[in-house]
Coordinates of C-alpha atoms in Angstrom, one line a residue:
X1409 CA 116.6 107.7 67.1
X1410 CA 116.6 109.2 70.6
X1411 CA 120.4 109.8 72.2
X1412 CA 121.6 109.9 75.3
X1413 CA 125.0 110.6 74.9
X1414 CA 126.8 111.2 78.1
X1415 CA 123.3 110.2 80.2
X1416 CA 123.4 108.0 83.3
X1417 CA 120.5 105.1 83.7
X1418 CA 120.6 102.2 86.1
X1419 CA 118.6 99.0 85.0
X1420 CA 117.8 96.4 87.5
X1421 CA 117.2 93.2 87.2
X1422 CA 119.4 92.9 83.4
X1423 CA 120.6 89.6 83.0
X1424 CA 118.1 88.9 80.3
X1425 CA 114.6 89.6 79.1
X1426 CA 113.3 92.6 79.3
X1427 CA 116.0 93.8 81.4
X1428 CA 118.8 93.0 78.6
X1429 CA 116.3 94.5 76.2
X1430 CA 115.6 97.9 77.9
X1431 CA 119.9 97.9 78.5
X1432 CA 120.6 97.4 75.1
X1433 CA 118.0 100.2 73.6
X1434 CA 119.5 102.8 76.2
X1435 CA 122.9 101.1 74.6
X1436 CA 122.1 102.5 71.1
X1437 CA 121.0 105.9 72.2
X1438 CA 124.6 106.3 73.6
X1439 CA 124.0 106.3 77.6
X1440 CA 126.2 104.8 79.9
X1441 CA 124.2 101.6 81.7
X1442 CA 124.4 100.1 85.1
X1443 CA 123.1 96.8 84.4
X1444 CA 122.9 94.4 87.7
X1445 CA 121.7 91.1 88.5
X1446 CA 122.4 88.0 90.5
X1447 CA 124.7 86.6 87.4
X1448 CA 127.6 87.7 86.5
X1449 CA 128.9 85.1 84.0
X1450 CA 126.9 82.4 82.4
X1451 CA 127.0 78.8 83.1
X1452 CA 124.9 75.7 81.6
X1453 CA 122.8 76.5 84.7
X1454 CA 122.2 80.2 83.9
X1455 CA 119.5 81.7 81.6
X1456 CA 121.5 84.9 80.8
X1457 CA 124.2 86.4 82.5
X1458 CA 125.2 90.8 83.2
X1459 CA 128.6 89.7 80.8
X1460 CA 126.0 89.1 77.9
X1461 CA 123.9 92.0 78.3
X1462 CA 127.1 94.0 78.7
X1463 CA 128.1 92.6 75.5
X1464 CA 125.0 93.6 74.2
X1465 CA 124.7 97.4 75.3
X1466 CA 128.4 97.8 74.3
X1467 CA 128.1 96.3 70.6
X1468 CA 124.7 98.6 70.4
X1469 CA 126.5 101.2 71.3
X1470 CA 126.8 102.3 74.7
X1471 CA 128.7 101.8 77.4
X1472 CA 127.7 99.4 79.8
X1473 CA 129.0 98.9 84.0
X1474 CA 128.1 95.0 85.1
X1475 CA 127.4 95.5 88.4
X1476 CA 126.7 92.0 90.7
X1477 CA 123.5 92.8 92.8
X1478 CA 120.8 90.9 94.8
X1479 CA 117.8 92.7 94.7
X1480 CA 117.3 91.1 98.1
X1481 CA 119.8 92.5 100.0
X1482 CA 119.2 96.6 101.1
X1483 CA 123.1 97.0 101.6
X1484 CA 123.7 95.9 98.0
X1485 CA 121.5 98.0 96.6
X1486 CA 122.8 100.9 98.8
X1487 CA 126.4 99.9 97.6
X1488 CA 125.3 100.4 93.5
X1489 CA 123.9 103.9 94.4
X1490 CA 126.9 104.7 96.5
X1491 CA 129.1 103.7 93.5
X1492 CA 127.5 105.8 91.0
X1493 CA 127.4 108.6 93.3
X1494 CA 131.4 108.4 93.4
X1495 CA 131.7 107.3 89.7
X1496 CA 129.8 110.1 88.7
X1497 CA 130.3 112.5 90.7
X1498 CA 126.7 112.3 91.8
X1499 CA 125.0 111.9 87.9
X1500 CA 122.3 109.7 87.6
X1501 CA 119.4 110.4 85.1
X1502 CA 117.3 107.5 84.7
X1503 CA 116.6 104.3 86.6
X1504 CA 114.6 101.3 85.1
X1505 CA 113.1 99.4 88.0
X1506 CA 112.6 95.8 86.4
X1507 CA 113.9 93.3 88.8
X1508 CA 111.7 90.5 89.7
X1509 CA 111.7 87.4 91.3
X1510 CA 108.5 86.0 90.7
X1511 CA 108.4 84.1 87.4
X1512 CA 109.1 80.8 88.9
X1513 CA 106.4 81.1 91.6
X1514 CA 103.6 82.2 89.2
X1515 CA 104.3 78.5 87.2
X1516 CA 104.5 77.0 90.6
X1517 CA 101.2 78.1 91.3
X1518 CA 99.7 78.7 88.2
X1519 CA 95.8 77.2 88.2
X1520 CA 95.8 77.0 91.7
X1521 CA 93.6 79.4 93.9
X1522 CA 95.7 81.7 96.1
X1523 CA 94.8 79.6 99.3
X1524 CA 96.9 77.0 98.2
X1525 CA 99.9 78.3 97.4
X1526 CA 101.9 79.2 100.6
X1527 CA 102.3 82.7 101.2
X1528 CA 106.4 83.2 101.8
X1529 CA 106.5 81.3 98.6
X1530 CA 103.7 83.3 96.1
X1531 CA 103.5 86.4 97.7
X1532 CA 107.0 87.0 98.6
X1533 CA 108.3 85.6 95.7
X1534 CA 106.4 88.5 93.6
X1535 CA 106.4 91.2 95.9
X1536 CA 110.2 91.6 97.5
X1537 CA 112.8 91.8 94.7
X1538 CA 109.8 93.5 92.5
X1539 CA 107.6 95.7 94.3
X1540 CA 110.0 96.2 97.8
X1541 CA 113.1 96.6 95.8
X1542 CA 111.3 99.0 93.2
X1543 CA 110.7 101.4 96.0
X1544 CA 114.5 101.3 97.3
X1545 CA 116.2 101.7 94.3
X1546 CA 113.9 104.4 94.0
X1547 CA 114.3 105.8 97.4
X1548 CA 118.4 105.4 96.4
X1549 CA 117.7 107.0 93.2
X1550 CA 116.0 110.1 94.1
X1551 CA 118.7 111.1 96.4
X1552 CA 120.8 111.4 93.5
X1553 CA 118.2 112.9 90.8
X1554 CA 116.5 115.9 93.7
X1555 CA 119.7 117.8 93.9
X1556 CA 120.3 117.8 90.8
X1557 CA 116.6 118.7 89.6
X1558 CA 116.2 116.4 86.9
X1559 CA 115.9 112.6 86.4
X1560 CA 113.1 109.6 85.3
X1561 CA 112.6 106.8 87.2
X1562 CA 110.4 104.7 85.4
X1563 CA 108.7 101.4 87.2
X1564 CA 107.8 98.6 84.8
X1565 CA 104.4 96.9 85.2
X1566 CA 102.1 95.2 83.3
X1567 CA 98.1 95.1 82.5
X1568 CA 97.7 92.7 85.5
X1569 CA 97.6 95.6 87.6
X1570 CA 94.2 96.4 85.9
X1571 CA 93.0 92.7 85.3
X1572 CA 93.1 89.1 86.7
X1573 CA 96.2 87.4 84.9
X1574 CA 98.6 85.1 87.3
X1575 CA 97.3 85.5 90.3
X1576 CA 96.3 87.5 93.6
X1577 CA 99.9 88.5 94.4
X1578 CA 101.2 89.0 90.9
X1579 CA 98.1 91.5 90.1
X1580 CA 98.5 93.1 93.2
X1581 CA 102.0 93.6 93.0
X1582 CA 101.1 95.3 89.8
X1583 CA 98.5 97.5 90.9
X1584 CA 101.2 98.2 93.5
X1585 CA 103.9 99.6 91.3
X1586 CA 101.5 101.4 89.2
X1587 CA 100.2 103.4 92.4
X1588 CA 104.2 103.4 93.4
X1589 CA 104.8 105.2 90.4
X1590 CA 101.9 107.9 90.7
X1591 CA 102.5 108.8 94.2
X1592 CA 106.3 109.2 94.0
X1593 CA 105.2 111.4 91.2
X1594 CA 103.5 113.7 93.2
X1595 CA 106.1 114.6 95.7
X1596 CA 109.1 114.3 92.7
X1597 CA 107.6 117.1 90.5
X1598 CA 108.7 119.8 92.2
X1599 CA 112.1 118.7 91.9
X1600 CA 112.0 118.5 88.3
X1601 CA 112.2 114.4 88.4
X1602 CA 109.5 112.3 86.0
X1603 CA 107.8 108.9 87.7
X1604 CA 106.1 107.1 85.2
X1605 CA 104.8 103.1 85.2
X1606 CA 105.5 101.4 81.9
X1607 CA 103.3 99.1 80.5
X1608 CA 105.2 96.5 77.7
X1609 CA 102.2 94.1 75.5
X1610 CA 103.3 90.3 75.1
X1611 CA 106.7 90.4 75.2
X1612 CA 108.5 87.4 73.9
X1613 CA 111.1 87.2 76.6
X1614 CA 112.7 83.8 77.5
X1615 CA 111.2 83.2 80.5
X1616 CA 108.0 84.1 79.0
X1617 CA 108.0 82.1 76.1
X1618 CA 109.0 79.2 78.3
X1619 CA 105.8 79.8 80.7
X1620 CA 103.7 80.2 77.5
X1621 CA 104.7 76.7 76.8
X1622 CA 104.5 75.0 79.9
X1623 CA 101.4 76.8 81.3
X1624 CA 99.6 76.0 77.6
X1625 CA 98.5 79.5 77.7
X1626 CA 96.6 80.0 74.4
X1627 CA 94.7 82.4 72.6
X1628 CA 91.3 82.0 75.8
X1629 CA 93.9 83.7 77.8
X1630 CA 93.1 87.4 78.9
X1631 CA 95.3 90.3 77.4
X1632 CA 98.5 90.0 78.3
X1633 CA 99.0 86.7 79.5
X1634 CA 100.5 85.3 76.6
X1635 CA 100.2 83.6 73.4
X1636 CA 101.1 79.8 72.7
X1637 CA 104.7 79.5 72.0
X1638 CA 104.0 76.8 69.4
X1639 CA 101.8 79.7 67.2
X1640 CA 103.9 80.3 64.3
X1641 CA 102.9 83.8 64.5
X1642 CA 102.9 84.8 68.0
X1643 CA 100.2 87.4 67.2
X1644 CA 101.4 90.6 68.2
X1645 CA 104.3 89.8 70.5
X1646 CA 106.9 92.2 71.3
X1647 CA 110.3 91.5 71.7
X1648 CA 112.3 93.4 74.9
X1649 CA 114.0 96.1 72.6
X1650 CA 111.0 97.9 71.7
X1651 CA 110.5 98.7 75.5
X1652 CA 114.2 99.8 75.9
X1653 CA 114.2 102.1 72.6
X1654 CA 110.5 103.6 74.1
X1655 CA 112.3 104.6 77.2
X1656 CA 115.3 105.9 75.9
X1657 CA 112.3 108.2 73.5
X1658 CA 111.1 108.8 77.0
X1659 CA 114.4 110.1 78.2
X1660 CA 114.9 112.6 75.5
X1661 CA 111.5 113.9 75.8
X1662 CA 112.2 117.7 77.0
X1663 CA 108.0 118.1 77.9
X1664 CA 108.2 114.7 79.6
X1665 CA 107.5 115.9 82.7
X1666 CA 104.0 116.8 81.9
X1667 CA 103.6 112.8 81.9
X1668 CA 104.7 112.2 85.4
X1669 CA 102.3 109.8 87.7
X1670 CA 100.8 108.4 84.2
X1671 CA 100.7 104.7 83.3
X1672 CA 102.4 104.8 79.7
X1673 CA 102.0 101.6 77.3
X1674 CA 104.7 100.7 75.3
X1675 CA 103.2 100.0 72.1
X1676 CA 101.0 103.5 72.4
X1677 CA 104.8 105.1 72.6
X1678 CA 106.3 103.4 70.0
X1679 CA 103.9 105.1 67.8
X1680 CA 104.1 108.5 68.9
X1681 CA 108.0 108.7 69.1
X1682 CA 108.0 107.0 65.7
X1683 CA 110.0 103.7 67.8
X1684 CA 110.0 100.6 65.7
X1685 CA 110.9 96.8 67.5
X1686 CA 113.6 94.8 66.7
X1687 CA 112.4 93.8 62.9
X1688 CA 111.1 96.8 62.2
X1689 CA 107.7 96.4 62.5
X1690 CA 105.3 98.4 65.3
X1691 CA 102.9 95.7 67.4
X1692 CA 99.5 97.6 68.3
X1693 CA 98.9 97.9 71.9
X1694 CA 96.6 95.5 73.9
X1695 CA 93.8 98.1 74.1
X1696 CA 93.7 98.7 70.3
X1697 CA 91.2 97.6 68.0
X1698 CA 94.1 96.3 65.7
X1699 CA 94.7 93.9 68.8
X1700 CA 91.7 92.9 70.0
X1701 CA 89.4 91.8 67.0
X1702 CA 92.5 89.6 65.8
X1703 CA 92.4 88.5 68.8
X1704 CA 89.0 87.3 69.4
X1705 CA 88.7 86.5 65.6
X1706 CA 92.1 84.5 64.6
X1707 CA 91.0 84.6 61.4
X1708 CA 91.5 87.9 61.3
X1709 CA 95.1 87.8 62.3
X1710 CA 96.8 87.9 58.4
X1711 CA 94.7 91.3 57.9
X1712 CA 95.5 92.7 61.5
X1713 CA 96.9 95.9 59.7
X1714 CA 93.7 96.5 58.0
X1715 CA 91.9 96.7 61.4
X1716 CA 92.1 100.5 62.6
X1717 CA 94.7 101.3 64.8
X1718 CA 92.4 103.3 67.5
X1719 CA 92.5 102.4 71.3
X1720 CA 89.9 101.7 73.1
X1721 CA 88.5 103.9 75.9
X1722 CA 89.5 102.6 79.1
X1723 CA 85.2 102.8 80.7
X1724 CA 85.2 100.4 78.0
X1725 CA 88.1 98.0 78.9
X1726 CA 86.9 98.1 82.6
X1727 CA 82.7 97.7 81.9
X1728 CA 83.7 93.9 80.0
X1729 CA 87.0 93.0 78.4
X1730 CA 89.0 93.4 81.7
X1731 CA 86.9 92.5 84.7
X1732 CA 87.6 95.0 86.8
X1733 CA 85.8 94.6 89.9
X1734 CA 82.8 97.1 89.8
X1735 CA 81.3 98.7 93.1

């Protein structure tokens, strides 16, 4: 297992899902975790709360700081990197951007063509505590990791930045942070500091599953969009501790700059750094033949592990399965 005894990491956005998962895998590499949100304790009204996750990240191990922040609101997120700056003396080697806002507006408008969903509500909704506040905590976060020439900042996305899954504004957002994550890259090498955008399969978060329900989202839906919750399998989901324990691989990596600017897929990692998820077991990533024939063929799903575990060139992926829009 990775450590990360004595590290620094800030993750955004940690009340539960993949936030709390990504906390809790830094948790049992040993790193001390900033974990904010809008929640501080939970309520019948809350879905998760920064008390949980903390409970979580220190049971695993770690040592985690609950710190109350609105994603929304510049001065609070300038007030978390001015407290680690004096907590720290100035330490900070790894920020997870994950906070989003947008879950609620994608059921709102799921089905519905972009034109008819009002824009402050869709676009907004996606795109401010998501792609906005990705590039200020990251703005905040460089400050810190330049002088001290070192540092990852990794930006999580998701396969809708490469095809149509939720929306207009949700895969644009996407394509966003991917692009986010490449360009910061390119002027953050020369200090030593790693951008990367991180790429989790189906992950079974709480939200998600919810969606999955509601939204009847089945197995016609394109990669990544989720499976239907009522599947006693859930064919190849992941849970949110894979992605955490793939990052905190990540963060031990001495070569890992050479990865800088680089999309990175979770389940690809998981299998290189030898990261299993939470039950052990190692879901194939959404561009792997283990994935997709299952996938196309359910009757293939009890023999999944029989299928090679080879990924698909990504000509391929754009020329049909993904739709990218060709010139």
């Amino acid at each position: 297992m990775a450590r990360l005894d004595g590290q620094v990491a800030v993750v955004t956005g940690a009340t539960r899902g993949l936030g709390k998962g990504i906390a809790t895998g830094l948790g049992e590499a040993g790193a001390v975790v900033y974990i904010t949100g809008r929640t501080l304790t939970a309520s019948t009204d809350s879905m998760g709360s920064l008390e949980e996750t903390a409970a979580a990240v220190d049971q695993a191990g770690g040592t985690a700081i609950p710190v109350q922040v609105d994603h929304s609101d510049d001065d609070q997120v300038k007030a978390l990197f001015d407290r680690i700056r004096t907590d720290q003396n100035g330490r900070l080697d790894l920020l997870v951007n994950n906070a989003y806002a947008g879950v609620s507006a994608l059921k709102a408008a799921y089905g519905k063509p972009f034109w008819e969903a009002d824009p402050a509500e869709f676009w907004d909704a996606c795109n401010a505590v998501g792609l906005r506040s990705h590039y200020l905590a990251s703005v905040h976060a460089a400050r810190l990791m330049v002088p001290q020439r070192r540092g990852l900042i990794c930006t999580l996305s998701s396969w809708g930045g490469l095809s149509y899954i939720f929306g207009v504004p949700y895969g644009v957002g996407k394509a966003a942070c991917d692009r986010l994550a490449a360009d910061m890259a390119v002027e953050l090498k020369p200090h030593q500091v790693t951008s990367l955008s991180i790429w989790p399969g189906i992950v079974g978060t709480e939200l998600m599953t919810q969606f999955a329900a509601e939204m009847g989202l089945g197995n016609s839906q394109p990669a990544g969009a989720g499976e239907d919750s009522s599947a006693p399998d859930h064919y190849n989901w992941e849970t949110p501790l894979l992605t955490g324990r793939v990052i905190a691989a990540l963060a031990s990596d001495r070569n890992l700059l050479r990865r800088t600017g680089q999309v990175q897929i979770v389940a690809e990692l998981a299998r290189e750094y030898g990261a299993v998820d939470a039950e052990g077991n190692r879901p194939a990533s959404l561009r792997s033949l283990r994935f997709v024939l299952p996938y196309a063929v359910p009757g293939l799903r009890p023999y999944a592990e029989l299928v090679p575990d080879l990924e698909l060139p990504w000509p391929f992926l754009l020329l049909g399965p993904l739709g990218s829009p060709k010139a």
